Structure formats: C-alpha cells, structure tokens
Amino acid sequence: MSSADTSKNHHWWPVGLQSYWTDKAGDVSWIEPSGTVDRKRAANRKIGYKIHGHTLFKVGEWEHKFEDEFDVDNEVHNTILAFRKLKPLGYSPSDWLKIAQLLFKKDRSLKDYCKFFQIDERNHRTLLLLIYSILIRSPASRSRYENYPGMMGLPPSEEVGKINMSQRYRIAKKLCLNGIISNQCFIILRSPLKKFIFGDGSLDWITNGLVTNKTSGRALISLTPDLCIYFCTPMTMRSSPNCASMIAPPWMVDWINQITQVYSRDKLFFLGRPPTLTDAFKKAQFLEHKKKSDDLIEMLDKIAGIEKRQRFFGLA
C-alpha cells in the first residue's frame, strides 16, 4: 500500500511489486550506468522512493500530500495473481499438440502462439490504473514534468513537476474508474526462464494523451521478472477478446530489456544475474524513440490487430 500520510518516503515503485524482485536473502538488486551493482533489503521500504516526492509545498504552512491517492498499490498482488492465471500456450498437453502443428504452418505468426481471453472489467480497469500510476510517478516522467518551465526559458522546478504529476494521475484515475474501456488491448508476456528487468523509466506512449482526457497509445512495462505487459489502443477491435497471453521467447525478452534500458537513466532492477548494459543506458539519460515506432512494437501490435505502421529506429 502507499505510505501513511505522515510518512515523507513516497514510493514511485509500488512496494508490493518490489517483493517479486526480491532474492532469497530478501534483497532487491540494481545496476547503475557505471556498472556498479548494489542491493537493499526490501522489507525496509527504502527502494524506489523519493523523500516528499508526492508533497506539494507553498509559502507558509500549507502543504498537500497525494501519496495516498496511489491506493491502486493495494491491488498489486490480486492483479498479478489474476493475470498469471491467464496462462499462455504451452502450459498443458493439448497446447503442445497445437505448437507441434504450428511447425508445419508456413505462414505462422506470433499471434498463432497466443491464447486469447476476455478480461473482466474490474481487472481491466485496475491493471490499466496500475500501469498509469507507475508511469506517471516514475523518475523519467518526473524529470520530464520538472523541465516543462524550460519551454518558457525558466529553470526546472520540482514543484511544477509534482503539480503536473498530480494533475495527470487524477485524470488517469478518473478515466480508469469511469471512462470507456473499449478498443483497449493487453498482451501478457510471460518468461518462465529468462528474466525481464525494470528501470526508473519505461516505454510510455500513453500518458501524453491525458492532456486531452483520453486513453490512447502504447505502453510496455515489466511488472515482475517473469511478467511484462504491453498495452495498446487499436482504432477498431472486437469487443472480445481484449487480452492475449504468450510465452516471450529469449530474443523477445532481450529486446524488451534493451527498450527498458533506453527509457531508464539511473537504475535497472533485476533478479538473478545483472543485465549486460547497452550504450543507451550507459549515457545516463532518459532517452526515447525519436518517433513512436519500433519493430518489436509493430510485432505486438499485429497480435492486437493493428496494421503495420511506419518504422523508425532512431533515439533522441
């Protein structure tokens, strides 16, 4: 759950999610751009937080804390459990027969290796809000919000950043609780062997849409070392199913981890062996694609029924 209102330690990474990244000794490990590896005891709640990160100050004694607004953190374990139950192809004997038959299919695609489900409305709204909450309060988003005054020639402002964070999350919460959720698709990527990583930034092509009060775009975020979620909003789609589940092959896990390194700046969290650092992460900057396009994203889009879009590989 979010910290009590009296606490000054405000988490941008839900404590409940951190528990899935804990090793047998009870530690969560991370690696920095320099290659330095460190770890902390997860039970001490001193990971993925910022002192007064969700407190707005003004002149005098006035202040407003919005840490408790991230109450979706209370739903972390139930949400993870619900989506782990949506098992991909390969978890039953009949699945292996289908996989064997696919070997003889010349035009097979990633979609053929998926199982499709209809997520109930409650889990749909909760997972979407959890994704929004992680993206909006991430250090990557915070950095972007704090630099908005630069558009007017002013220096970065932490308070401006927190105001923007609070406003966007309130819009996201309203949309997730009461907004229309049609034409929204989740792809659950499971990796029982090779592990995903998590960083202080993720591929986020949806939070900018909040300024127009709509849920539109794409997001790719690792929730646990064996569970990653891709979210997209097709222009048109059938009302059912709204979720695909698949086992992510090792090459896909590597690709997703490389994307995570692009969007992260200071820390990459991992379970097991530390990841091999890419040149993008070694720059120690919050980078992003110059255009919202990537070959892997196009592959995942096809599963959701989205047509191929223009490809572009550069970073900025």
Coordinates of C-alpha atoms in Angstrom, one line a residue:
M1 CA 0.0 0.0 0.0
S2 CA 1.0 3.6 -0.3
S3 CA 2.9 5.0 2.7
A4 CA 0.9 6.5 5.5
D5 CA 0.1 10.2 5.1
T6 CA 2.6 11.0 7.9
S7 CA 5.5 9.4 6.0
K8 CA 7.9 11.5 4.0
N9 CA 9.1 8.5 2.0
H10 CA 6.9 8.4 -1.1
H11 CA 7.3 5.4 -3.5
W12 CA 7.4 5.6 -7.2
W13 CA 7.8 1.9 -7.4
P14 CA 5.0 0.1 -5.5
V15 CA 6.3 -1.8 -2.5
G16 CA 4.1 -4.7 -3.4
L17 CA 5.7 -5.1 -6.8
Q18 CA 9.2 -4.9 -5.3
S19 CA 8.5 -8.1 -3.4
Y20 CA 8.5 -10.0 -6.7
W21 CA 12.1 -8.8 -7.4
T22 CA 13.4 -9.9 -4.0
D23 CA 16.1 -12.6 -3.9
K24 CA 16.3 -15.4 -1.3
A25 CA 18.2 -13.2 1.0
G26 CA 15.4 -10.6 1.0
D27 CA 17.3 -8.1 -1.2
V28 CA 16.4 -6.2 -4.3
S29 CA 19.4 -5.6 -6.6
W30 CA 20.0 -2.9 -9.2
I31 CA 22.8 -1.9 -11.6
E32 CA 23.8 1.7 -12.5
P33 CA 25.2 3.1 -15.8
S34 CA 28.7 2.9 -14.4
G35 CA 28.2 -0.9 -13.9
T36 CA 28.1 -0.6 -10.2
V37 CA 25.8 -3.2 -8.6
D38 CA 24.1 -2.6 -5.3
R39 CA 21.2 -4.1 -3.3
K40 CA 18.9 -3.2 -0.3
R41 CA 16.7 -5.1 2.0
A42 CA 13.2 -5.0 0.5
A43 CA 11.5 -5.1 3.9
N44 CA 13.0 -1.8 4.9
R45 CA 10.9 0.0 2.2
K46 CA 13.9 2.1 1.1
I47 CA 13.9 1.2 -2.6
G48 CA 12.2 3.1 -5.4
Y49 CA 11.2 6.1 -3.3
K50 CA 11.8 9.8 -3.1
I51 CA 11.6 11.9 0.1
H52 CA 8.5 14.1 -0.2
G53 CA 8.1 13.0 -3.8
H54 CA 4.3 13.5 -3.6
T55 CA 4.1 16.5 -1.3
L56 CA 3.2 20.0 -2.7
F57 CA 4.6 22.9 -0.6
K58 CA 3.6 26.5 -0.7
V59 CA 4.5 29.6 1.3
G60 CA 3.7 29.3 5.0
E61 CA 2.4 26.0 6.5
W62 CA 0.2 24.9 3.6
E63 CA 1.0 21.6 2.0
H64 CA -0.8 18.8 0.2
K65 CA 0.3 15.2 0.1
F66 CA -1.1 13.0 -2.7
E67 CA 0.8 9.8 -1.9
D68 CA -2.3 8.1 -0.6
E69 CA -4.0 8.7 -4.0
F70 CA -2.0 5.8 -5.3
D71 CA -4.2 3.4 -3.5
V72 CA -4.1 1.1 -6.5
D73 CA -0.9 -0.2 -4.9
N74 CA -3.2 -2.1 -2.5
E75 CA -4.4 -4.2 -5.5
V76 CA -0.9 -5.3 -6.7
H77 CA -1.0 -8.9 -5.5
N78 CA -4.5 -9.6 -6.6
T79 CA -3.8 -8.1 -10.0
I80 CA -0.6 -10.1 -10.6
L81 CA -2.4 -13.3 -9.5
A82 CA -5.4 -12.6 -11.8
F83 CA -3.1 -12.1 -14.9
R84 CA -0.9 -15.1 -14.0
K85 CA -4.0 -17.3 -14.2
L86 CA -4.3 -16.3 -17.9
K87 CA -1.8 -18.9 -19.0
P88 CA -0.2 -18.7 -22.4
L89 CA 0.1 -21.5 -24.9
G90 CA 2.4 -24.2 -23.6
Y91 CA 1.1 -24.9 -20.2
S92 CA -1.0 -28.0 -21.0
P93 CA -0.5 -31.2 -23.1
S94 CA -3.1 -30.1 -25.6
D95 CA -1.1 -26.9 -26.0
W96 CA 2.0 -28.8 -27.1
L97 CA 0.0 -30.6 -29.7
K98 CA -1.1 -27.3 -31.2
I99 CA 2.5 -26.0 -31.0
A100 CA 3.7 -29.1 -32.8
Q101 CA 1.1 -28.5 -35.6
L102 CA 2.4 -24.9 -36.0
L103 CA 5.8 -26.3 -37.0
F104 CA 4.1 -27.3 -40.3
K105 CA 2.4 -24.0 -40.8
K106 CA 4.4 -21.9 -43.3
D107 CA 2.7 -18.5 -42.6
R108 CA 2.7 -18.8 -38.8
S109 CA 3.0 -15.6 -36.8
L110 CA 3.3 -14.5 -33.1
K111 CA -0.5 -14.4 -32.9
D112 CA -0.6 -18.2 -33.5
Y113 CA 1.4 -18.7 -30.3
C114 CA -1.1 -16.7 -28.2
K115 CA -4.1 -17.7 -26.1
F116 CA -6.8 -15.1 -26.0
F117 CA -9.0 -14.1 -23.1
Q118 CA -11.7 -11.6 -22.1
I119 CA -10.6 -9.7 -19.0
D120 CA -13.4 -8.8 -16.7
E121 CA -14.0 -5.1 -16.3
R122 CA -12.7 -4.8 -12.7
N123 CA -9.3 -6.4 -13.5
H124 CA -9.1 -4.4 -16.8
R125 CA -9.6 -1.1 -15.0
T126 CA -7.2 -2.0 -12.1
L127 CA -4.4 -3.1 -14.3
L128 CA -4.7 0.0 -16.5
L129 CA -4.6 2.3 -13.5
L130 CA -1.6 0.4 -12.1
I131 CA 0.2 0.9 -15.3
Y132 CA -0.6 4.6 -15.4
S133 CA 0.4 5.0 -11.8
I134 CA 3.8 3.5 -12.3
L135 CA 4.4 5.5 -15.5
I136 CA 3.3 8.9 -14.1
R137 CA 5.3 8.8 -10.9
S138 CA 8.4 7.3 -12.4
P139 CA 11.6 9.3 -12.2
A140 CA 11.5 9.5 -16.1
S141 CA 8.1 11.3 -16.0
R142 CA 9.1 13.4 -13.0
S143 CA 12.2 14.6 -14.9
R144 CA 10.0 15.5 -17.9
Y145 CA 7.4 17.3 -15.9
E146 CA 10.0 19.3 -13.9
N147 CA 11.5 20.5 -17.2
Y148 CA 8.3 22.0 -18.6
P149 CA 9.2 25.5 -17.4
G150 CA 12.1 25.3 -19.9
M151 CA 9.6 25.9 -22.7
M152 CA 9.3 29.4 -21.4
G153 CA 13.0 29.9 -20.7
L154 CA 12.7 29.1 -17.0
P155 CA 14.8 26.7 -14.9
P156 CA 13.5 23.2 -13.9
S157 CA 11.1 23.2 -11.0
E158 CA 10.4 20.2 -8.7
E159 CA 7.1 21.8 -7.5
V160 CA 5.9 22.2 -11.1
G161 CA 6.9 18.6 -11.7
K162 CA 4.8 17.4 -8.8
I163 CA 1.8 19.6 -9.8
N164 CA 1.9 18.0 -13.3
M165 CA 2.2 14.6 -11.8
S166 CA -0.7 15.0 -9.5
Q167 CA -2.9 16.5 -12.3
R168 CA -2.2 13.8 -14.8
Y169 CA -2.7 11.0 -12.3
R170 CA -6.1 12.4 -11.3
I171 CA -7.2 12.5 -14.9
A172 CA -5.9 8.9 -15.4
K173 CA -7.7 7.7 -12.3
K174 CA -11.0 9.2 -13.4
L175 CA -10.6 7.6 -16.9
C176 CA -9.7 4.2 -15.4
L177 CA -12.5 4.2 -12.9
N178 CA -15.3 5.6 -15.1
G179 CA -14.1 6.0 -18.6
I180 CA -14.9 3.9 -21.7
I181 CA -12.6 0.9 -21.9
S182 CA -13.5 -0.4 -25.4
N183 CA -10.7 -0.6 -28.0
Q184 CA -8.1 -1.4 -25.4
C185 CA -5.9 -4.5 -25.6
F186 CA -3.4 -6.1 -23.2
I187 CA -0.7 -8.5 -24.2
I188 CA 0.7 -10.6 -21.4
L189 CA 4.2 -11.6 -22.0
R190 CA 5.4 -14.5 -19.7
S191 CA 9.0 -15.6 -19.4
P192 CA 9.4 -18.7 -17.2
L193 CA 13.2 -18.9 -17.7
K194 CA 14.9 -15.7 -18.9
K195 CA 14.1 -12.6 -16.7
F196 CA 12.8 -9.2 -17.6
I197 CA 14.3 -6.1 -16.0
F198 CA 12.7 -3.0 -14.6
G199 CA 14.0 0.5 -14.7
D200 CA 13.3 4.1 -13.5
G201 CA 11.7 4.7 -16.9
S202 CA 9.6 2.6 -19.3
L203 CA 8.2 2.9 -22.8
D204 CA 5.4 5.3 -22.3
W205 CA 3.4 6.4 -25.2
I206 CA 0.1 6.9 -23.4
T207 CA 0.4 9.4 -20.6
N208 CA 0.7 12.4 -23.0
G209 CA -2.8 11.6 -24.1
L210 CA -4.1 12.5 -20.7
V211 CA -3.9 16.2 -21.5
T212 CA -6.8 15.6 -23.9
N213 CA -8.6 13.4 -21.3
K214 CA -8.3 10.2 -23.3
T215 CA -6.6 6.9 -23.1
S216 CA -4.7 6.4 -26.3
G217 CA -1.3 5.0 -27.3
R218 CA 1.0 2.3 -26.1
A219 CA 3.0 1.2 -23.1
L220 CA 5.4 -1.6 -22.3
I221 CA 6.3 -2.3 -18.7
S222 CA 7.7 -5.1 -16.7
L223 CA 5.7 -5.8 -13.6
T224 CA 7.7 -8.9 -12.3
P225 CA 10.8 -10.7 -13.6
D226 CA 8.6 -13.2 -15.4
L227 CA 5.7 -10.9 -16.4
C228 CA 5.6 -8.0 -18.8
I229 CA 2.6 -6.1 -20.1
Y230 CA 2.1 -4.5 -23.4
F231 CA -0.9 -2.2 -23.7
C232 CA -2.3 -0.6 -26.8
T233 CA -5.4 1.1 -28.1
P234 CA -6.4 -0.1 -31.6
M235 CA -8.6 2.2 -33.6
T236 CA -11.1 -0.7 -34.1
M237 CA -11.3 -4.2 -32.5
R238 CA -13.8 -6.8 -31.5
S239 CA -15.3 -6.3 -28.0
S240 CA -14.0 -9.8 -27.1
P241 CA -11.3 -10.9 -26.5
N242 CA -9.3 -8.0 -25.1
C243 CA -6.2 -9.8 -23.9
A244 CA -3.6 -12.1 -25.5
S245 CA -1.2 -14.2 -23.4
M246 CA 2.0 -15.7 -24.8
I247 CA 5.4 -17.0 -23.7
A248 CA 8.1 -14.5 -24.7
P249 CA 11.0 -16.2 -26.4
P250 CA 14.5 -15.3 -25.2
W251 CA 15.1 -13.0 -28.1
M252 CA 12.0 -11.0 -27.2
V253 CA 12.9 -10.7 -23.5
D254 CA 16.3 -9.4 -24.6
W255 CA 14.6 -6.9 -26.9
I256 CA 12.2 -5.7 -24.2
N257 CA 15.1 -5.3 -21.8
Q258 CA 17.0 -3.2 -24.3
I259 CA 14.0 -0.9 -24.7
T260 CA 13.8 -0.6 -20.9
Q261 CA 17.5 0.5 -20.9
V262 CA 16.7 3.2 -23.4
Y263 CA 14.0 4.7 -21.2
S264 CA 15.9 4.4 -17.9
R265 CA 18.6 6.6 -16.6
D266 CA 19.9 5.8 -13.1
K267 CA 18.9 2.3 -12.1
L268 CA 17.9 -1.1 -13.6
F269 CA 16.4 -3.6 -11.2
F270 CA 17.0 -7.2 -11.8
L271 CA 16.6 -10.7 -10.2
G272 CA 19.5 -13.1 -10.7
R273 CA 22.3 -12.1 -12.9
P274 CA 22.8 -8.4 -13.7
P275 CA 21.9 -7.4 -17.3
T276 CA 24.5 -6.6 -19.9
L277 CA 24.4 -2.8 -20.2
T278 CA 23.7 -1.1 -23.6
D279 CA 25.2 2.1 -24.9
A280 CA 21.8 3.8 -24.4
F281 CA 21.8 3.2 -20.6
K282 CA 25.4 4.0 -20.2
K283 CA 24.6 7.5 -21.4
A284 CA 22.8 8.0 -18.0
Q285 CA 20.0 10.0 -19.7
F286 CA 16.3 9.4 -20.1
L287 CA 16.2 8.7 -23.8
E288 CA 13.3 7.7 -26.1
H289 CA 12.5 6.8 -29.7
K290 CA 12.5 9.8 -32.0
K291 CA 9.3 8.6 -33.4
K292 CA 6.8 6.3 -31.7
S293 CA 7.8 3.2 -33.7
D294 CA 9.9 0.1 -33.1
D295 CA 10.0 -3.3 -34.9
L296 CA 9.0 -5.2 -31.7
I297 CA 6.1 -2.8 -31.0
E298 CA 4.9 -3.5 -34.5
M299 CA 5.0 -7.2 -33.9
L300 CA 3.0 -6.9 -30.7
D301 CA 0.6 -4.5 -32.5
K302 CA -0.2 -7.2 -35.1
I303 CA -1.3 -9.5 -32.2
A304 CA -3.8 -6.8 -31.2
G305 CA -4.9 -6.4 -34.8
I306 CA -3.2 -3.1 -35.5
E307 CA -1.9 -2.6 -39.0
K308 CA 1.7 -2.0 -39.8
R309 CA 2.9 1.5 -39.2
Q310 CA 6.0 3.4 -40.4
R311 CA 9.2 2.1 -38.9
F312 CA 11.8 4.3 -37.4
F313 CA 14.8 3.2 -35.2
G314 CA 16.5 6.4 -34.0
L315 CA 16.8 7.6 -30.4
A316 CA 16.6 11.1 -29.1

